[in-house]
PDB file of C-alpha atoms in Angstrom:
ATOM      1  CA  MET A1339       0.083  -0.007  -0.156  1.00  0.00           C
ATOM      2  CA  LYS A1340       2.975   2.322   0.974  1.00  0.00           C
ATOM      3  CA  LYS A1341       4.844   1.748  -2.500  1.00  0.00           C
ATOM      4  CA  ARG A1342       1.402   2.461  -4.231  1.00  0.00           C
ATOM      5  CA  MET A1343       0.911   5.618  -2.395  1.00  0.00           C
ATOM      6  CA  MET A1344       4.438   6.655  -3.009  1.00  0.00           C
ATOM      7  CA  GLY A1345       4.151   5.914  -6.756  1.00  0.00           C
ATOM      8  CA  LEU A1346       1.075   8.115  -7.351  1.00  0.00           C
ATOM      9  CA  VAL A1347       2.515  10.784  -5.410  1.00  0.00           C
ATOM     10  CA  LEU A1348       5.803  10.732  -7.487  1.00  0.00           C
ATOM     11  CA  ALA A1349       3.497  10.551 -10.802  1.00  0.00           C
ATOM     12  CA  GLY A1350       1.605  13.537  -9.711  1.00  0.00           C
ATOM     13  CA  VAL A1351       4.658  15.669  -9.354  1.00  0.00           C
ATOM     14  CA  MET A1352       6.070  14.446 -12.751  1.00  0.00           C
ATOM     15  CA  ALA A1353       2.574  15.138 -14.308  1.00  0.00           C
ATOM     16  CA  LEU A1354       2.356  18.583 -12.850  1.00  0.00           C
ATOM     17  CA  SER A1355       5.806  19.661 -13.237  1.00  0.00           C
ATOM     18  CA  ILE A1356       5.834  19.117 -17.261  1.00  0.00           C
ATOM     19  CA  GLY A1357       2.174  20.159 -17.370  1.00  0.00           C
ATOM     20  CA  SER A1358       1.367  17.558 -19.819  1.00  0.00           C
ATOM     21  CA  ALA A1359      -1.892  16.777 -21.556  1.00  0.00           C
ATOM     22  CA  ALA A1360      -1.932  13.481 -19.349  1.00  0.00           C
ATOM     23  CA  SER A1361      -2.003  15.663 -16.191  1.00  0.00           C
ATOM     24  CA  VAL A1362      -5.110  17.197 -16.778  1.00  0.00           C
ATOM     25  CA  ASN A1363      -7.002  14.170 -18.090  1.00  0.00           C
ATOM     26  CA  ALA A1364      -5.419  11.875 -15.246  1.00  0.00           C
ATOM     27  CA  ALA A1365      -7.616  11.051 -12.369  1.00  0.00           C
ATOM     28  CA  PRO A1366      -7.150  12.996  -9.370  1.00  0.00           C
ATOM     29  CA  VAL A1367      -4.326  12.550  -7.156  1.00  0.00           C
ATOM     30  CA  ASN A1368      -5.663  13.582  -3.783  1.00  0.00           C
ATOM     31  CA  VAL A1369      -2.795  13.380  -1.238  1.00  0.00           C
ATOM     32  CA  ALA A1370      -4.249  14.704   1.740  1.00  0.00           C
ATOM     33  CA  LYS A1371      -4.814  12.871   4.880  1.00  0.00           C
ATOM     34  CA  ALA A1372      -7.767  10.587   5.146  1.00  0.00           C
ATOM     35  CA  THR A1373     -10.588  12.330   7.385  1.00  0.00           C
ATOM     36  CA  THR A1374     -13.546  10.848   8.684  1.00  0.00           C
ATOM     37  CA  ALA A1375     -15.598  13.930   9.547  1.00  0.00           C
ATOM     38  CA  THR A1376     -16.535  16.000   6.248  1.00  0.00           C
ATOM     39  CA  GLN A1377     -19.014  19.042   5.535  1.00  0.00           C
ATOM     40  CA  LYS A1378     -20.396  20.306   2.264  1.00  0.00           C
ATOM     41  CA  ILE A1379     -19.827  24.078   1.725  1.00  0.00           C
ATOM     42  CA  THR A1380     -21.583  25.960  -0.806  1.00  0.00           C
ATOM     43  CA  TYR A1381     -19.513  28.946  -2.495  1.00  0.00           C
ATOM     44  CA  LYS A1382     -20.768  30.962  -5.506  1.00  0.00           C
ATOM     45  CA  GLY A1383     -23.148  28.476  -6.367  1.00  0.00           C
ATOM     46  CA  LYS A1384     -20.862  25.193  -6.121  1.00  0.00           C
ATOM     47  CA  VAL A1385     -20.665  22.554  -3.481  1.00  0.00           C
ATOM     48  CA  TYR A1386     -17.429  21.412  -2.082  1.00  0.00           C
ATOM     49  CA  THR A1387     -16.719  18.389   0.145  1.00  0.00           C
ATOM     50  CA  VAL A1388     -14.080  19.198   2.641  1.00  0.00           C
ATOM     51  CA  PRO A1389     -12.922  18.285   6.100  1.00  0.00           C
ATOM     52  CA  ALA A1390     -15.314  19.529   8.875  1.00  0.00           C
ATOM     53  CA  LYS A1391     -12.526  21.629  10.315  1.00  0.00           C
ATOM     54  CA  THR A1392      -9.016  21.874   8.813  1.00  0.00           C
ATOM     55  CA  ASP A1393      -5.878  23.934   9.099  1.00  0.00           C
ATOM     56  CA  ASN A1394      -4.141  22.111   6.215  1.00  0.00           C
ATOM     57  CA  ILE A1395      -4.747  24.905   3.852  1.00  0.00           C
ATOM     58  CA  VAL A1396      -2.537  26.430   0.826  1.00  0.00           C
ATOM     59  CA  ILE A1397      -3.245  29.817  -0.328  1.00  0.00           C
ATOM     60  CA  ALA A1398      -2.392  30.016  -4.284  1.00  0.00           C
ATOM     61  CA  GLY A1399      -3.177  32.868  -6.174  1.00  0.00           C
ATOM     62  CA  ALA A1400      -5.437  34.884  -3.732  1.00  0.00           C
ATOM     63  CA  LEU A1401      -3.989  37.663  -1.898  1.00  0.00           C
ATOM     64  CA  GLU A1402      -7.744  38.331  -0.784  1.00  0.00           C
ATOM     65  CA  ALA A1403      -7.522  34.699   1.064  1.00  0.00           C
ATOM     66  CA  MET A1404      -4.335  35.838   2.661  1.00  0.00           C
ATOM     67  CA  GLU A1405      -6.228  38.985   3.732  1.00  0.00           C
ATOM     68  CA  ASP A1406      -9.039  36.919   5.431  1.00  0.00           C
ATOM     69  CA  ALA A1407      -6.503  34.919   7.091  1.00  0.00           C
ATOM     70  CA  LEU A1408      -5.281  38.023   8.943  1.00  0.00           C
ATOM     71  CA  VAL A1409      -8.612  38.770   9.993  1.00  0.00           C
ATOM     72  CA  LEU A1410      -9.177  35.313  11.550  1.00  0.00           C
ATOM     73  CA  ASN A1411      -5.378  35.206  12.747  1.00  0.00           C
ATOM     74  CA  PHE A1412      -5.223  31.925  10.820  1.00  0.00           C
ATOM     75  CA  LYS A1413      -1.677  30.469   9.441  1.00  0.00           C
ATOM     76  CA  PRO A1414      -2.290  28.292   6.606  1.00  0.00           C
ATOM     77  CA  LYS A1415       0.429  25.706   5.479  1.00  0.00           C
ATOM     78  CA  GLY A1416       1.418  27.368   2.478  1.00  0.00           C
ATOM     79  CA  MET A1417       0.535  31.006   0.513  1.00  0.00           C
ATOM     80  CA  ILE A1418       1.754  33.275  -2.161  1.00  0.00           C
ATOM     81  CA  THR A1419       5.227  35.280  -2.049  1.00  0.00           C
ATOM     82  CA  VAL A1420       5.660  38.619  -3.776  1.00  0.00           C
ATOM     83  CA  GLY A1421       8.964  38.859  -4.988  1.00  0.00           C
ATOM     84  CA  GLY A1422       9.976  35.430  -3.386  1.00  0.00           C
ATOM     85  CA  LYS A1423       8.932  36.677   0.043  1.00  0.00           C
ATOM     86  CA  PHE A1424       6.361  37.154   2.026  1.00  0.00           C
ATOM     87  CA  PRO A1425       5.055  40.736   2.359  1.00  0.00           C
ATOM     88  CA  SER A1426       5.553  42.696   5.840  1.00  0.00           C
ATOM     89  CA  LEU A1427       1.803  42.718   5.507  1.00  0.00           C
ATOM     90  CA  PHE A1428       1.351  39.411   6.315  1.00  0.00           C
ATOM     91  CA  SER A1429       4.047  39.002   9.035  1.00  0.00           C
ATOM     92  CA  LYS A1430       1.287  38.223  11.445  1.00  0.00           C
ATOM     93  CA  ILE A1431       0.714  34.855   9.858  1.00  0.00           C
ATOM     94  CA  SER A1432       3.488  33.995   8.128  1.00  0.00           C
ATOM     95  CA  THR A1433       6.446  32.706  10.227  1.00  0.00           C
ATOM     96  CA  GLY A1434       7.023  28.891   9.467  1.00  0.00           C
ATOM     97  CA  VAL A1435       4.708  28.897   6.328  1.00  0.00           C
ATOM     98  CA  LYS A1436       6.004  27.530   3.140  1.00  0.00           C
ATOM     99  CA  GLY A1437       6.294  29.877   0.136  1.00  0.00           C
ATOM    100  CA  ILE A1438       4.087  27.982  -2.580  1.00  0.00           C
ATOM    101  CA  GLY A1439       5.149  30.410  -5.620  1.00  0.00           C
ATOM    102  CA  GLU A1440       4.132  34.239  -6.897  1.00  0.00           C
ATOM    103  CA  LYS A1441       0.568  35.169  -7.335  1.00  0.00           C
ATOM    104  CA  THR A1442      -0.126  34.103 -11.064  1.00  0.00           C
ATOM    105  CA  GLU A1443       2.655  31.374 -11.042  1.00  0.00           C
ATOM    106  CA  PRO A1444       2.007  28.874  -8.224  1.00  0.00           C
ATOM    107  CA  ASP A1445       4.447  26.158  -7.481  1.00  0.00           C
ATOM    108  CA  PHE A1446       2.734  22.676  -8.211  1.00  0.00           C
ATOM    109  CA  GLU A1447       5.582  20.344  -6.571  1.00  0.00           C
ATOM    110  CA  ALA A1448       5.775  22.773  -3.568  1.00  0.00           C
ATOM    111  CA  ILE A1449       1.950  22.644  -3.257  1.00  0.00           C
ATOM    112  CA  LEU A1450       2.021  18.862  -3.710  1.00  0.00           C
ATOM    113  CA  LYS A1451       4.643  18.238  -1.127  1.00  0.00           C
ATOM    114  CA  LEU A1452       2.390  19.946   1.569  1.00  0.00           C
ATOM    115  CA  LYS A1453      -0.223  17.399   1.127  1.00  0.00           C
ATOM    116  CA  PRO A1454      -3.180  20.062   1.741  1.00  0.00           C
ATOM    117  CA  ASP A1455      -6.631  19.076   2.493  1.00  0.00           C
ATOM    118  CA  VAL A1456      -7.895  22.453   0.471  1.00  0.00           C
ATOM    119  CA  ILE A1457      -6.389  24.886  -1.988  1.00  0.00           C
ATOM    120  CA  LEU A1458      -7.753  28.448  -2.042  1.00  0.00           C
ATOM    121  CA  GLY A1459      -7.173  29.511  -5.498  1.00  0.00           C
ATOM    122  CA  THR A1460      -8.364  32.657  -7.361  1.00  0.00           C
ATOM    123  CA  THR A1461     -11.074  33.355  -9.829  1.00  0.00           C
ATOM    124  CA  LYS A1462      -8.203  35.031 -11.696  1.00  0.00           C
ATOM    125  CA  PHE A1463      -6.752  31.637 -12.439  1.00  0.00           C
ATOM    126  CA  PRO A1464      -7.182  30.441 -16.087  1.00  0.00           C
ATOM    127  CA  ALA A1465      -9.118  27.145 -15.913  1.00  0.00           C
ATOM    128  CA  GLU A1466      -6.279  24.812 -16.763  1.00  0.00           C
ATOM    129  CA  THR A1467      -4.465  26.158 -13.715  1.00  0.00           C
ATOM    130  CA  THR A1468      -7.459  25.503 -11.476  1.00  0.00           C
ATOM    131  CA  GLU A1469      -7.782  22.021 -12.977  1.00  0.00           C
ATOM    132  CA  LYS A1470      -4.290  21.164 -12.135  1.00  0.00           C
ATOM    133  CA  LEU A1471      -4.630  22.323  -8.499  1.00  0.00           C
ATOM    134  CA  SER A1472      -7.929  20.189  -8.323  1.00  0.00           C
ATOM    135  CA  LYS A1473      -5.758  16.992  -8.870  1.00  0.00           C
ATOM    136  CA  ILE A1474      -3.802  17.497  -5.880  1.00  0.00           C
ATOM    137  CA  ALA A1475      -6.779  18.487  -3.543  1.00  0.00           C
ATOM    138  CA  THR A1476      -9.991  20.157  -3.398  1.00  0.00           C
ATOM    139  CA  THR A1477      -9.543  23.715  -5.091  1.00  0.00           C
ATOM    140  CA  ILE A1478     -11.905  26.745  -4.204  1.00  0.00           C
ATOM    141  CA  PRO A1479     -11.683  29.893  -6.715  1.00  0.00           C
ATOM    142  CA  VAL A1480     -11.719  32.568  -4.167  1.00  0.00           C
ATOM    143  CA  SER A1481     -13.473  35.837  -5.673  1.00  0.00           C
ATOM    144  CA  HIS A1482     -11.787  38.928  -6.146  1.00  0.00           C
ATOM    145  CA  ILE A1483     -14.891  41.182  -6.483  1.00  0.00           C
ATOM    146  CA  ALA A1484     -15.399  43.442  -3.441  1.00  0.00           C
ATOM    147  CA  THR A1485     -19.215  42.489  -3.309  1.00  0.00           C
ATOM    148  CA  ASP A1486     -17.920  38.786  -2.112  1.00  0.00           C
ATOM    149  CA  TRP A1487     -15.817  40.066   0.704  1.00  0.00           C
ATOM    150  CA  MET A1488     -18.188  38.766   3.579  1.00  0.00           C
ATOM    151  CA  ASP A1489     -18.819  35.376   1.527  1.00  0.00           C
ATOM    152  CA  ASN A1490     -15.133  35.077   1.341  1.00  0.00           C
ATOM    153  CA  LEU A1491     -14.180  35.519   4.740  1.00  0.00           C
ATOM    154  CA  LYS A1492     -16.984  33.138   5.843  1.00  0.00           C
ATOM    155  CA  LEU A1493     -15.772  30.671   3.550  1.00  0.00           C
ATOM    156  CA  LEU A1494     -12.380  30.363   5.513  1.00  0.00           C
ATOM    157  CA  ALA A1495     -13.720  30.776   8.553  1.00  0.00           C
ATOM    158  CA  LYS A1496     -16.382  27.704   7.672  1.00  0.00           C
ATOM    159  CA  LEU A1497     -13.139  25.592   6.725  1.00  0.00           C
ATOM    160  CA  THR A1498     -11.085  26.588   9.808  1.00  0.00           C
ATOM    161  CA  GLY A1499     -14.093  26.502  12.560  1.00  0.00           C
ATOM    162  CA  LYS A1500     -13.479  30.020  13.076  1.00  0.00           C
ATOM    163  CA  GLU A1501     -17.123  31.331  12.502  1.00  0.00           C
ATOM    164  CA  LYS A1502     -17.543  33.297  15.672  1.00  0.00           C
ATOM    165  CA  GLU A1503     -14.624  35.243  15.117  1.00  0.00           C
ATOM    166  CA  SER A1504     -15.658  35.795  11.478  1.00  0.00           C
ATOM    167  CA  THR A1505     -19.187  36.791  12.931  1.00  0.00           C
ATOM    168  CA  ALA A1506     -17.667  39.144  15.340  1.00  0.00           C
ATOM    169  CA  ALA A1507     -15.431  40.927  12.950  1.00  0.00           C
ATOM    170  CA  ILE A1508     -18.124  41.551  10.732  1.00  0.00           C
ATOM    171  CA  VAL A1509     -20.552  43.087  13.129  1.00  0.00           C
ATOM    172  CA  LYS A1510     -17.872  45.244  14.792  1.00  0.00           C
ATOM    173  CA  TYR A1511     -17.221  46.745  11.075  1.00  0.00           C
ATOM    174  CA  GLN A1512     -20.768  47.443  10.422  1.00  0.00           C
ATOM    175  CA  ASN A1513     -21.176  49.213  13.513  1.00  0.00           C
ATOM    176  CA  GLU A1514     -18.417  51.528  12.961  1.00  0.00           C
ATOM    177  CA  LEU A1515     -19.658  51.835   9.462  1.00  0.00           C
ATOM    178  CA  LYS A1516     -22.660  53.286  10.719  1.00  0.00           C
ATOM    179  CA  VAL A1517     -21.197  55.795  12.753  1.00  0.00           C
ATOM    180  CA  ALA A1518     -18.684  56.861  10.185  1.00  0.00           C
ATOM    181  CA  LYS A1519     -21.216  56.859   6.976  1.00  0.00           C
ATOM    182  CA  ALA A1520     -23.302  59.340   9.361  1.00  0.00           C
ATOM    183  CA  LYS A1521     -20.566  61.861   9.250  1.00  0.00           C
ATOM    184  CA  LEU A1522     -19.032  61.060   5.871  1.00  0.00           C
ATOM    185  CA  ALA A1523     -21.714  60.916   3.743  1.00  0.00           C
ATOM    186  CA  PRO A1524     -22.705  64.350   3.909  1.00  0.00           C
ATOM    187  CA  LYS A1525     -19.275  65.744   3.047  1.00  0.00           C
ATOM    188  CA  PHE A1526     -18.948  63.414   0.189  1.00  0.00           C
ATOM    189  CA  LYS A1527     -22.426  64.801  -1.007  1.00  0.00           C
ATOM    190  CA  ASP A1528     -22.138  66.382  -4.717  1.00  0.00           C
ATOM    191  CA  LYS A1529     -18.391  65.905  -4.353  1.00  0.00           C
ATOM    192  CA  THR A1530     -16.342  63.765  -6.430  1.00  0.00           C
ATOM    193  CA  VAL A1531     -14.304  60.975  -5.046  1.00  0.00           C
ATOM    194  CA  VAL A1532     -11.919  58.688  -6.448  1.00  0.00           C
ATOM    195  CA  ALA A1533      -9.233  56.101  -5.643  1.00  0.00           C
ATOM    196  CA  VAL A1534      -6.385  55.195  -7.625  1.00  0.00           C
ATOM    197  CA  ARG A1535      -3.441  52.913  -7.743  1.00  0.00           C
ATOM    198  CA  ILE A1536       0.026  53.611  -9.204  1.00  0.00           C
ATOM    199  CA  ARG A1537       1.729  50.669 -11.182  1.00  0.00           C
ATOM    200  CA  SER A1538       4.471  50.854 -13.558  1.00  0.00           C
ATOM    201  CA  GLY A1539       4.363  54.373 -13.032  1.00  0.00           C
ATOM    202  CA  SER A1540       1.276  54.832 -14.474  1.00  0.00           C
ATOM    203  CA  LEU A1541      -2.359  55.591 -12.939  1.00  0.00           C
ATOM    204  CA  PHE A1542      -4.862  53.144 -12.587  1.00  0.00           C
ATOM    205  CA  LEU A1543      -9.115  53.067 -12.135  1.00  0.00           C
ATOM    206  CA  TYR A1544     -10.955  50.428 -10.955  1.00  0.00           C
ATOM    207  CA  PRO A1545     -14.749  49.268 -11.516  1.00  0.00           C
ATOM    208  CA  LYS A1546     -17.261  50.637  -8.766  1.00  0.00           C
ATOM    209  CA  ASP A1547     -17.036  47.180  -7.087  1.00  0.00           C
ATOM    210  CA  VAL A1548     -13.384  46.600  -7.338  1.00  0.00           C
ATOM    211  CA  PHE A1549     -10.416  47.826  -5.309  1.00  0.00           C
ATOM    212  CA  PHE A1550     -11.476  50.216  -2.541  1.00  0.00           C
ATOM    213  CA  ASN A1551     -14.457  51.729  -4.445  1.00  0.00           C
ATOM    214  CA  ARG A1552     -16.856  49.380  -2.694  1.00  0.00           C
ATOM    215  CA  SER A1553     -15.959  50.950   0.595  1.00  0.00           C
ATOM    216  CA  ILE A1554     -16.207  54.373  -1.110  1.00  0.00           C
ATOM    217  CA  TYR A1555     -19.314  54.247  -2.706  1.00  0.00           C
ATOM    218  CA  ALA A1556     -21.599  51.782  -1.606  1.00  0.00           C
ATOM    219  CA  ASP A1557     -20.360  51.696   2.133  1.00  0.00           C
ATOM    220  CA  LEU A1558     -19.686  55.386   2.796  1.00  0.00           C
ATOM    221  CA  GLY A1559     -22.318  56.943   0.262  1.00  0.00           C
ATOM    222  CA  ALA A1560     -20.105  58.787  -2.171  1.00  0.00           C
ATOM    223  CA  SER A1561     -21.918  58.923  -5.426  1.00  0.00           C
ATOM    224  CA  VAL A1562     -20.084  56.972  -8.324  1.00  0.00           C
ATOM    225  CA  PRO A1563     -18.249  59.152 -10.993  1.00  0.00           C
ATOM    226  CA  LYS A1564     -19.653  58.616 -14.791  1.00  0.00           C
ATOM    227  CA  GLU A1565     -15.949  57.992 -15.118  1.00  0.00           C
ATOM    228  CA  ILE A1566     -15.842  55.238 -13.066  1.00  0.00           C
ATOM    229  CA  GLN A1567     -19.308  53.954 -14.116  1.00  0.00           C
ATOM    230  CA  SER A1568     -17.526  52.969 -17.429  1.00  0.00           C
ATOM    231  CA  VAL A1569     -14.847  51.197 -16.074  1.00  0.00           C
ATOM    232  CA  LYS A1570     -14.954  47.299 -16.577  1.00  0.00           C
ATOM    233  CA  ALA A1571     -11.536  46.190 -15.460  1.00  0.00           C
ATOM    234  CA  GLN A1572      -8.365  47.538 -14.427  1.00  0.00           C
ATOM    235  CA  GLN A1573      -7.945  50.560 -16.581  1.00  0.00           C
ATOM    236  CA  ASN A1574      -4.655  52.590 -17.201  1.00  0.00           C
ATOM    237  CA  ILE A1575      -5.758  56.559 -17.435  1.00  0.00           C
ATOM    238  CA  SER A1576      -3.505  59.660 -18.353  1.00  0.00           C
ATOM    239  CA  LEU A1577      -2.804  62.314 -16.256  1.00  0.00           C
ATOM    240  CA  GLU A1578      -4.541  64.593 -18.666  1.00  0.00           C
ATOM    241  CA  ALA A1579      -7.701  62.505 -18.807  1.00  0.00           C
ATOM    242  CA  PHE A1580      -7.538  62.144 -14.809  1.00  0.00           C
ATOM    243  CA  ALA A1581      -7.489  65.873 -14.436  1.00  0.00           C
ATOM    244  CA  ALA A1582     -10.569  66.441 -16.365  1.00  0.00           C
ATOM    245  CA  ILE A1583     -12.258  64.151 -13.421  1.00  0.00           C
ATOM    246  CA  ASN A1584     -11.034  66.312 -10.928  1.00  0.00           C
ATOM    247  CA  PRO A1585     -11.574  64.856  -7.797  1.00  0.00           C
ATOM    248  CA  ASP A1586     -12.545  66.988  -4.810  1.00  0.00           C
ATOM    249  CA  TYR A1587     -11.167  63.673  -2.570  1.00  0.00           C
ATOM    250  CA  LEU A1588      -8.683  61.508  -3.615  1.00  0.00           C
ATOM    251  CA  PHE A1589      -7.321  58.137  -2.528  1.00  0.00           C
ATOM    252  CA  VAL A1590      -3.747  57.041  -3.798  1.00  0.00           C
ATOM    253  CA  GLN A1591      -2.452  53.534  -3.124  1.00  0.00           C
ATOM    254  CA  PHE A1592       1.424  53.149  -3.991  1.00  0.00           C
ATOM    255  CA  SER A1593       3.860  50.398  -3.595  1.00  0.00           C
ATOM    256  CA  ALA A1594       7.742  50.611  -4.553  1.00  0.00           C
ATOM    257  CA  ASP A1595       7.281  46.707  -5.620  1.00  0.00           C
ATOM    258  CA  GLU A1596       4.639  47.390  -8.341  1.00  0.00           C
ATOM    259  CA  ASN A1597       6.870  50.220  -9.423  1.00  0.00           C
ATOM    260  CA  LYS A1598      10.212  48.902  -9.513  1.00  0.00           C
ATOM    261  CA  ASP A1599      11.205  50.483 -12.868  1.00  0.00           C
ATOM    262  CA  ASN A1600      10.027  53.956 -11.842  1.00  0.00           C
ATOM    263  CA  PRO A1601      10.282  53.943  -8.044  1.00  0.00           C
ATOM    264  CA  LYS A1602       9.921  57.775  -8.148  1.00  0.00           C
ATOM    265  CA  ALA A1603       6.798  57.778  -9.765  1.00  0.00           C
ATOM    266  CA  LEU A1604       4.856  58.942  -6.939  1.00  0.00           C
ATOM    267  CA  GLU A1605       7.071  61.801  -6.188  1.00  0.00           C
ATOM    268  CA  ASP A1606       7.597  62.983  -9.955  1.00  0.00           C
ATOM    269  CA  LEU A1607       3.329  62.915 -10.120  1.00  0.00           C
ATOM    270  CA  GLN A1608       3.304  65.156  -6.914  1.00  0.00           C
ATOM    271  CA  LYS A1609       5.687  67.677  -8.893  1.00  0.00           C
ATOM    272  CA  ASN A1610       3.550  67.838 -12.004  1.00  0.00           C
ATOM    273  CA  ALA A1611       2.121  70.917 -12.612  1.00  0.00           C
ATOM    274  CA  ILE A1612      -1.149  69.085 -13.685  1.00  0.00           C
ATOM    275  CA  TRP A1613      -1.351  67.305 -10.533  1.00  0.00           C
ATOM    276  CA  LYS A1614      -0.946  70.419  -8.552  1.00  0.00           C
ATOM    277  CA  SER A1615      -3.732  71.614 -10.271  1.00  0.00           C
ATOM    278  CA  LEU A1616      -6.351  69.222  -9.255  1.00  0.00           C
ATOM    279  CA  LYS A1617      -9.071  70.568  -6.583  1.00  0.00           C
ATOM    280  CA  ALA A1618      -7.931  67.489  -4.180  1.00  0.00           C
ATOM    281  CA  VAL A1619      -4.661  68.754  -4.093  1.00  0.00           C
ATOM    282  CA  LYS A1620      -5.195  72.120  -3.831  1.00  0.00           C
ATOM    283  CA  SER A1621      -7.447  71.498  -0.839  1.00  0.00           C
ATOM    284  CA  GLY A1622      -5.099  68.883   1.068  1.00  0.00           C
ATOM    285  CA  ASN A1623      -7.664  66.298   0.541  1.00  0.00           C
ATOM    286  CA  VAL A1624      -5.344  63.710  -1.042  1.00  0.00           C
ATOM    287  CA  TYR A1625      -4.908  60.548   0.985  1.00  0.00           C
ATOM    288  CA  VAL A1626      -1.660  58.550   0.234  1.00  0.00           C
ATOM    289  CA  ASN A1627      -1.612  54.847   1.453  1.00  0.00           C
ATOM    290  CA  LEU A1628      -4.143  55.077   4.274  1.00  0.00           C
ATOM    291  CA  VAL A1629      -3.607  51.138   4.529  1.00  0.00           C
ATOM    292  CA  ASP A1630      -0.586  49.197   3.079  1.00  0.00           C
ATOM    293  CA  PRO A1631      -0.383  49.698  -0.513  1.00  0.00           C
ATOM    294  CA  LEU A1632      -0.480  45.772  -1.236  1.00  0.00           C
ATOM    295  CA  ALA A1633      -3.888  45.352   0.513  1.00  0.00           C
ATOM    296  CA  GLN A1634      -6.417  44.252  -2.114  1.00  0.00           C
ATOM    297  CA  GLY A1635      -9.224  46.952  -1.278  1.00  0.00           C
ATOM    298  CA  GLY A1636     -12.180  44.697  -1.905  1.00  0.00           C
ATOM    299  CA  THR A1637     -11.353  42.162   1.200  1.00  0.00           C
ATOM    300  CA  ALA A1638     -12.716  42.066   4.601  1.00  0.00           C
ATOM    301  CA  PHE A1639      -9.275  43.114   5.978  1.00  0.00           C
ATOM    302  CA  SER A1640      -8.791  46.035   3.383  1.00  0.00           C
ATOM    303  CA  LYS A1641     -12.223  47.491   4.033  1.00  0.00           C
ATOM    304  CA  PHE A1642     -11.641  47.187   8.267  1.00  0.00           C
ATOM    305  CA  SER A1643      -8.180  48.662   7.735  1.00  0.00           C
ATOM    306  CA  PHE A1644      -9.519  51.565   5.284  1.00  0.00           C
ATOM    307  CA  LEU A1645     -12.305  52.859   7.685  1.00  0.00           C
ATOM    308  CA  GLU A1646     -10.184  52.686  10.726  1.00  0.00           C
ATOM    309  CA  ALA A1647      -7.592  54.898   9.167  1.00  0.00           C
ATOM    310  CA  LEU A1648     -10.211  57.056   7.442  1.00  0.00           C
ATOM    311  CA  MET A1649     -11.792  57.826  10.810  1.00  0.00           C
ATOM    312  CA  LYS A1650      -8.357  59.017  12.001  1.00  0.00           C
ATOM    313  CA  THR A1651      -7.814  61.462   9.230  1.00  0.00           C
ATOM    314  CA  LYS A1652      -9.085  65.189   9.179  1.00  0.00           C
ATOM    315  CA  LEU A1653     -11.824  64.265   6.618  1.00  0.00           C
ATOM    316  CA  TYR A1654     -13.386  62.298   9.190  1.00  0.00           C
ATOM    317  CA  THR A1655     -12.359  64.227  12.444  1.00  0.00           C
ATOM    318  CA  ALA A1656     -12.767  67.884  11.363  1.00  0.00           C
ATOM    319  CA  LYS A1657     -16.456  69.545  11.905  1.00  0.00           C
TER     320      LYS A1657
END
């Protein structure tokens, strides 16, 4: 029996390493430890059979799931690295955890060696990547859309037996949001509020339900600008076109890791005459990196952190 299992594992490693057609069509090789108690979880309209409770989870591709792990103080067996290391944002849960590849390039052999019960992938993965991961263990593609933040957090809570912690975190946020919205919604009335991310030295906009936009518009009551309403995916925008939007309040996210070819992109932007002409800049209502610049924006952790940081700014504290 031991020889047969070893043969299956070795065959799985070889198949996943070469990415052959055979690995896609072969019977699933699930190397997770046998578990007597199971549960069925419904997520995004699909039913998954998983252990009743497990900490044997690998996070591949979904930084969103890593942020959920932060909220629940859960340490997975393996998770994504950025530039070959775990970002400081995840230091609370990364000690002793194995790196299993970058966000868009999972290391199948490293994942296979961990023998996970469950793999949390991402809806951004191509179908063939999810299929290969599914041959190692039950793979659940985690949504990157902000409207799914609560379902995402509840998914990890259900898997790990941390449902009380999940509920408490959600209730706390909802209570704080009521207070914050009562004060901020009137300030945002008839104003243009925009969040941008600087990547590779360029400005990017996001759909109204992606990035921090869900928090700004749906949660805090700011009106969705027509320019944001037309955005369907991450969209590059020139400084000149952005100046035409001319926001009253502006939230900027800038990470050096995302601007390695242009590390002074933010500094150069702030010196630009067009940038200086923006209403938000003139009035001192530009907020740079209120939260960690690698935060995804649409997750429970991002929303909680953004709201807490926002309530410490002059935008909130000033009368």
